């Protein structure tokens, strides 16, 4: 018997305020046409004043638990992927734990920027496979609007706020690629590229939160190549190939990157979940948001093969192959 981490529930939350591209042209030298043609983004959500990453995460967590038909007391661990925590510490995951009324189990954050949810899923999978936990709530939650430089048109039009969550549950599998649940993972980082995408502040340096800085063209160049490679590597580890994939659920940063990666994998766009037009780049929240939106639309059937892939600051990138 092999323990498998099966997705038994999904949920998401988006702040109320929707900001269309047109709003940026009133304060910056930019246009809806530029933003749509270069990124595919049409709108994004921004958190309200006083609305924090933990609040978004708690909403998404409640939705995922309701979808799974589970009570918070049945969860052993909460893992939150975020680069925009409410405070330097405690971890957002412990705020979520308290918000849900959980008084047992453990909770911690994972920081791998836009690849954070993939890293968190891989971590939760390891805890489930080793028997450390039977049910893990894995959340991606971000308020990137809080680290934007509103005078930098090359970054501030790209990001948004939101949260998505999944409940993973240990189930018995056979060890074959026909099992439901997470079948394989592939994680990578290369710190030599840290200056391509970073925040120019922090606790130990400036003592401030800082603003996001990105060499977009360079990150783009790495993205298509590394995303296709990590998806292929994760599939190979499960004894599968791109031709076996029913759905790609990519990090939602740029429609051109999503298209380019699908093309490299030889997969048609009809098999790719795309939400970037509505959410913008929500960093670690983008994959669980896309998963939850697609699941709520009934797009996945039990037994479908999904590959999630993401890249972000670090650079860090990775993929998770799972059967729905
Ligand atoms: O989530 C983590 C991973 N992040 C990513 O994957 C993001 C990767 N990068 C990208 O998505 C793209 O590189 C961007 C969307 C950021 C930019 O698209 P691009 O096609 O690479 O544009 P560019 O940076 O090469 O800029 C082209 C031009 C520049 O003008 P010049 O130098 O050609 O005269 C920019 O100054 O577009 C200009 N530009 C803008 N113009 C209007 C940059 N931002 C804007 C803007 N509105 N908002």
Coordinates of C-alpha atoms and ligand atoms in Angstrom, one line a residue:
X1 CA 0.0 0.0 0.0
X2 CA 1.3 3.5 -0.9
X3 CA -0.1 6.5 0.9
X4 CA -1.2 9.1 -1.6
X5 CA -2.1 12.8 -0.9
X6 CA -5.5 13.2 -2.7
X7 CA -7.2 16.6 -3.2
X8 CA -10.6 16.2 -1.5
X9 CA -11.6 19.9 -1.5
X10 CA -10.8 23.3 -3.1
X11 CA -11.8 26.8 -2.3
X12 CA -10.8 30.4 -3.1
X13 CA -11.4 34.0 -2.1
X14 CA -11.0 37.2 -4.0
X15 CA -11.2 40.7 -2.4
X16 CA -14.3 42.6 -3.4
X17 CA -12.6 45.5 -5.2
X18 CA -12.0 44.8 -8.9
X19 CA -9.5 47.0 -10.7
X20 CA -9.8 47.1 -14.5
X21 CA -6.7 48.0 -16.6
X22 CA -8.3 51.4 -17.5
X23 CA -7.8 52.6 -13.9
X24 CA -4.0 52.5 -14.4
X25 CA -4.1 54.8 -17.5
X26 CA -5.5 57.6 -15.3
X27 CA -2.3 57.7 -13.2
X28 CA 0.5 56.2 -15.4
X29 CA 1.7 56.2 -19.0
X30 CA 0.0 52.9 -19.9
X31 CA -3.0 51.5 -21.6
X32 CA -5.5 48.6 -21.5
X33 CA -4.1 47.7 -25.0
X34 CA -0.5 47.4 -23.7
X35 CA -1.4 45.4 -20.6
X36 CA -3.7 43.0 -22.5
X37 CA -1.4 42.4 -25.4
X38 CA 1.8 42.0 -23.3
X39 CA 0.4 40.0 -20.3
X40 CA -3.2 38.9 -21.0
X41 CA -4.3 40.6 -17.8
X42 CA -7.7 42.5 -18.0
X43 CA -8.5 43.1 -14.3
X44 CA -7.3 42.1 -10.8
X45 CA -8.6 42.3 -7.3
X46 CA -7.1 44.5 -4.5
X47 CA -7.6 43.9 -0.8
X48 CA -9.4 46.6 1.2
X49 CA -7.7 48.7 3.8
X50 CA -7.5 46.5 6.9
X51 CA -7.9 43.3 4.9
X52 CA -4.8 41.2 5.3
X53 CA -3.3 38.0 3.8
X54 CA -4.6 35.9 6.7
X55 CA -8.1 37.2 6.1
X56 CA -8.0 36.1 2.5
X57 CA -6.5 32.8 3.5
X58 CA -9.1 32.1 6.1
X59 CA -12.0 32.7 3.6
X60 CA -10.3 30.3 1.1
X61 CA -9.7 27.7 3.8
X62 CA -13.3 27.8 5.0
X63 CA -14.5 27.3 1.4
X64 CA -12.1 24.4 0.8
X65 CA -13.1 22.7 4.1
X66 CA -16.8 23.1 3.2
X67 CA -16.1 21.7 -0.3
X68 CA -14.4 18.7 1.3
X69 CA -17.2 18.3 3.9
X70 CA -14.7 18.5 6.7
X71 CA -14.5 20.3 10.0
X72 CA -11.3 22.2 10.9
X73 CA -10.8 19.8 13.9
X74 CA -10.1 17.0 11.3
X75 CA -7.1 18.9 9.9
X76 CA -3.6 17.9 11.1
X77 CA -1.5 20.7 9.5
X78 CA -1.9 24.1 7.8
X79 CA 0.7 25.2 5.3
X80 CA 0.4 28.7 3.8
X81 CA 2.5 29.7 0.8
X82 CA 3.0 33.5 0.9
X83 CA 5.6 36.2 0.4
X84 CA 3.2 38.9 1.8
X85 CA 2.5 37.8 5.4
X86 CA 0.5 40.0 7.8
X87 CA 3.6 40.4 10.0
X88 CA 7.1 39.2 9.9
X89 CA 6.0 36.6 12.4
X90 CA 4.0 34.7 13.5
X91 CA 3.3 32.6 10.4
X92 CA 0.1 33.4 8.5
X93 CA -0.7 29.7 8.8
X94 CA -1.0 30.0 12.6
X95 CA -3.4 33.0 12.1
X96 CA -5.4 30.7 9.8
X97 CA -5.3 28.0 12.4
X98 CA -6.7 30.3 15.1
X99 CA -9.2 31.9 12.6
X100 CA -10.6 28.4 11.9
X101 CA -10.8 27.6 15.6
X102 CA -8.3 24.8 15.4
X103 CA -6.6 24.0 18.7
X104 CA -4.5 21.0 17.6
X105 CA -2.1 20.2 14.8
X106 CA 0.7 22.4 13.5
X107 CA 1.0 25.3 11.0
X108 CA 3.8 27.1 9.1
X109 CA 4.4 29.2 6.1
X110 CA 6.4 28.4 3.0
X111 CA 8.2 31.2 1.1
X112 CA 9.1 30.5 -2.5
X113 CA 7.3 33.5 -4.0
X114 CA 5.3 32.6 -7.1
X115 CA 6.4 28.9 -6.9
X116 CA 5.3 28.8 -3.2
X117 CA 2.2 26.8 -3.7
X118 CA 4.0 24.1 -5.7
X119 CA 6.7 24.0 -3.0
X120 CA 3.9 23.8 -0.3
X121 CA 2.1 21.0 -2.1
X122 CA 5.4 19.0 -2.4
X123 CA 6.0 19.6 1.3
X124 CA 2.5 18.5 2.3
X125 CA 2.8 15.5 0.1
X126 CA 6.0 14.5 1.9
X127 CA 4.3 14.8 5.3
X128 CA 1.4 12.7 4.2
X129 CA 3.5 10.0 2.5
X130 CA 5.7 9.7 5.7
X131 CA 2.7 9.4 7.9
X132 CA 3.3 12.7 9.8
X133 CA -0.2 14.0 8.8
X134 CA -3.4 12.5 7.4
X135 CA -5.1 15.7 6.3
X136 CA -3.3 18.9 5.3
X137 CA -4.8 22.3 4.4
X138 CA -2.5 23.9 1.8
X139 CA -3.2 27.5 1.0
X140 CA -1.7 30.1 -1.3
X141 CA -2.5 33.7 -0.2
X142 CA -1.1 37.0 -1.2
X143 CA -1.6 40.8 -1.0
X144 CA 1.0 41.8 -3.6
X145 CA -0.8 45.2 -3.8
X146 CA 1.1 46.0 -0.6
X147 CA 4.5 45.7 -2.2
X148 CA 3.9 47.6 -5.4
X149 CA 5.7 50.8 -6.5
X150 CA 2.7 52.6 -7.9
X151 CA 5.1 54.8 -10.0
X152 CA 6.6 51.7 -11.8
X153 CA 4.3 50.9 -14.7
X154 CA 6.4 47.8 -15.7
X155 CA 5.3 46.0 -12.5
X156 CA 2.3 47.6 -10.8
X157 CA -0.1 46.7 -13.6
X158 CA 0.7 43.0 -13.4
X159 CA -0.1 41.9 -9.8
X160 CA -3.2 41.2 -7.8
X161 CA -4.5 39.9 -4.4
X162 CA -6.3 36.7 -3.6
X163 CA -6.2 33.3 -2.0
X164 CA -6.8 29.6 -2.9
X165 CA -6.8 26.5 -0.8
X166 CA -6.9 22.7 -1.2
X167 CA -7.4 20.0 1.4
X168 CA -5.1 17.0 0.9
X169 CA -6.1 13.7 2.5
X170 CA -4.1 10.5 2.9
X171 CA -5.7 7.7 0.9
X172 CA -4.5 4.2 0.0
X173 CA -3.0 3.8 -3.5
X174 CA -1.2 1.0 -5.3
X175 CA 1.9 2.9 -6.1
X176 CA 1.1 3.1 -9.8
X177 CA 0.5 6.2 -11.9
X178 CA -3.2 5.2 -12.0
X179 CA -3.6 6.2 -8.3
X180 CA -5.5 9.3 -7.4
X181 CA -3.5 12.0 -5.6
X182 CA 0.0 13.5 -6.0
X183 CA 2.1 11.2 -8.2
X184 CA 5.3 13.2 -8.4
X185 CA 7.0 16.6 -7.7
X186 CA 10.0 18.4 -9.1
X187 CA 11.5 21.4 -7.2
X188 CA 14.3 23.7 -8.3
X189 CA 16.0 27.0 -7.2
X190 CA 19.0 29.0 -8.5
X191 CA 19.9 31.9 -6.2
X192 CA 22.3 33.3 -8.8
X193 CA 19.2 34.9 -10.4
X194 CA 18.0 36.6 -7.2
X195 CA 18.4 40.0 -8.7
X196 CA 15.9 39.4 -11.6
X197 CA 12.9 39.5 -9.2
X198 CA 13.1 40.7 -5.6
X199 CA 11.7 43.1 -3.1
X200 CA 14.0 46.1 -2.2
X201 CA 13.4 46.0 1.5
X202 CA 13.2 43.6 4.4
X203 CA 13.5 43.1 8.1
X204 CA 17.2 42.5 8.2
X205 CA 18.2 45.1 5.6
X206 CA 16.1 48.3 5.4
X207 CA 13.6 47.4 8.2
X208 CA 10.8 48.2 5.7
X209 CA 8.6 46.0 3.6
X210 CA 10.1 47.3 0.3
X211 CA 8.7 47.3 -3.2
X212 CA 8.8 44.6 -5.9
X213 CA 11.5 45.0 -8.6
X214 CA 11.6 42.8 -11.7
X215 CA 13.6 42.5 -14.9
X216 CA 10.5 41.3 -16.7
X217 CA 12.1 40.4 -20.1
X218 CA 14.8 38.3 -18.4
X219 CA 12.3 36.5 -16.1
X220 CA 10.2 35.8 -19.2
X221 CA 13.1 34.2 -20.9
X222 CA 13.8 31.8 -18.0
X223 CA 10.1 31.1 -17.5
X224 CA 9.1 29.3 -20.7
X225 CA 12.2 27.1 -20.8
X226 CA 12.2 26.2 -17.0
X227 CA 8.5 25.6 -16.7
X228 CA 8.4 23.2 -19.6
X229 CA 11.5 21.4 -18.3
X230 CA 10.1 21.1 -14.7
X231 CA 6.7 19.8 -15.9
X232 CA 8.5 17.2 -18.2
X233 CA 10.8 16.2 -15.3
X234 CA 7.9 15.7 -12.9
X235 CA 5.9 13.7 -15.4
X236 CA 8.9 11.5 -16.2
X237 CA 9.4 10.8 -12.4
X238 CA 5.8 9.4 -12.4
X239 CA 6.5 7.4 -15.6
X240 CA 4.2 9.7 -17.6
X241 CA 4.6 12.1 -20.6
X242 CA 3.0 15.3 -21.6
X243 CA 0.6 13.4 -23.9
X244 CA -0.9 11.8 -20.8
X245 CA -1.9 15.2 -19.4
X246 CA -5.6 16.2 -19.2
X247 CA -5.0 19.7 -17.7
X248 CA -2.1 22.0 -17.2
X249 CA -2.7 24.4 -14.2
X250 CA 0.1 26.9 -14.6
X251 CA 1.2 29.9 -12.5
X252 CA -0.8 32.8 -13.9
X253 CA 1.8 35.5 -14.6
X254 CA 1.5 36.1 -18.3
X255 CA -0.7 34.6 -21.1
X256 CA 2.3 34.6 -23.4
X257 CA 4.3 32.5 -20.9
X258 CA 1.3 30.1 -20.5
X259 CA 1.0 29.8 -24.3
X260 CA 4.7 29.3 -24.8
X261 CA 5.0 26.6 -22.2
X262 CA 1.9 24.7 -23.5
X263 CA 3.4 24.9 -27.0
X264 CA 6.8 23.5 -25.7
X265 CA 4.9 20.7 -24.0
X266 CA 3.0 20.0 -27.2
X267 CA -0.4 20.6 -25.5
X268 CA -3.3 22.6 -26.9
X269 CA -4.6 25.7 -25.0
X270 CA -7.9 23.9 -24.5
X271 CA -6.2 21.7 -21.9
X272 CA -4.8 24.7 -20.0
X273 CA -6.6 26.4 -17.1
X274 CA -6.3 30.2 -17.7
X275 CA -7.5 32.8 -15.1
X276 CA -4.8 35.4 -15.6
X277 CA -7.2 37.7 -17.4
X278 CA -9.4 38.0 -14.2
X279 CA -6.8 37.7 -11.4
X280 CA -3.5 39.1 -12.7
X281 CA -0.4 37.6 -11.1
X282 CA -1.4 36.7 -7.5
X283 CA 2.0 34.9 -6.9
X284 CA 1.6 31.9 -4.6
X285 CA -2.2 32.2 -4.8
X286 CA -2.4 31.9 -8.5
X287 CA -2.4 28.1 -8.9
X288 CA -4.8 27.3 -6.1
X289 CA -7.1 30.1 -7.4
X290 CA -7.0 28.6 -10.9
X291 CA -7.5 25.1 -9.5
X292 CA -10.5 26.1 -7.4
X293 CA -12.2 28.2 -10.1
X294 CA -11.8 25.3 -12.6
X295 CA -13.0 22.7 -10.1
X296 CA -16.1 24.9 -9.2
X297 CA -16.9 25.0 -12.9
X298 CA -16.8 21.2 -13.0
X299 CA -13.9 21.1 -15.5
X300 CA -12.0 18.3 -13.9
X301 CA -13.3 14.7 -13.9
X302 CA -12.1 12.1 -11.4
X303 CA -9.1 10.4 -12.8
X304 CA -8.0 13.4 -14.9
X305 CA -4.2 13.9 -14.9
X306 CA -3.2 17.5 -13.8
X307 CA 0.2 19.2 -13.9
X308 CA 0.7 22.4 -11.9
X309 CA 3.9 24.4 -12.7
X310 CA 5.2 27.7 -11.4
X311 CA 8.3 30.0 -11.4
X312 CA 9.1 33.0 -9.4
X313 CA 11.6 35.0 -7.4
X314 CA 14.7 33.1 -6.3
X315 CA 14.6 32.1 -9.0
X316 CA 12.6 29.1 -7.8
X317 CA 10.5 26.8 -10.0
X318 CA 8.8 23.5 -9.9
X319 CA 5.9 21.2 -10.9
X320 CA 3.4 18.8 -9.2
X321 CA 1.7 16.0 -11.1
X322 CA -1.5 14.8 -9.6
X323 CA -4.5 12.7 -10.5
X324 CA -7.8 14.3 -9.7
Ligands
LIG1 O1 5.4 35.7 -11.4 C1 6.7 35.6 -11.3 C2 7.3 35.5 -12.7 N1 7.1 36.7 -13.4 C3 6.9 36.6 -14.7 O2 6.7 35.6 -15.2 C4 6.8 37.9 -15.5 C5 7.7 37.7 -16.7 N2 7.8 38.9 -17.6 C6 6.7 39.3 -18.3 O3 5.6 38.9 -18.1 C7 6.9 40.4 -19.3 O4 8.3 40.6 -19.5 C8 6.3 41.8 -19.0 C9 4.8 41.7 -19.1 C10 6.7 42.2 -17.5 C11 6.7 42.8 -19.9 O5 6.5 42.4 -21.3 P1 7.7 42.6 -22.4 O6 7.1 42.2 -23.6 O7 8.8 41.7 -21.8 O8 8.0 44.1 -22.3 P2 9.4 44.8 -22.0 O9 9.7 44.7 -20.5 O10 10.4 44.3 -23.0 O11 9.0 46.3 -22.3 C12 8.6 46.7 -23.6 C13 8.3 48.2 -23.6 C14 9.4 49.0 -22.9 O12 9.6 50.2 -23.7 P3 10.8 50.3 -24.7 O13 12.0 50.2 -23.8 O14 10.7 49.2 -25.6 O15 10.6 51.7 -25.2 C15 8.8 49.4 -21.6 O16 9.2 50.6 -21.1 O17 7.1 48.5 -22.9 C16 7.3 49.5 -22.0 N3 6.4 49.3 -20.9 C17 5.1 49.7 -20.8 N4 4.4 50.4 -21.7 C18 3.1 50.7 -21.4 C19 6.6 48.6 -19.7 N5 5.5 48.6 -18.9 C20 4.6 49.3 -19.6 C21 3.2 49.6 -19.3 N6 2.6 50.3 -20.2 N7 2.6 49.2 -18.2

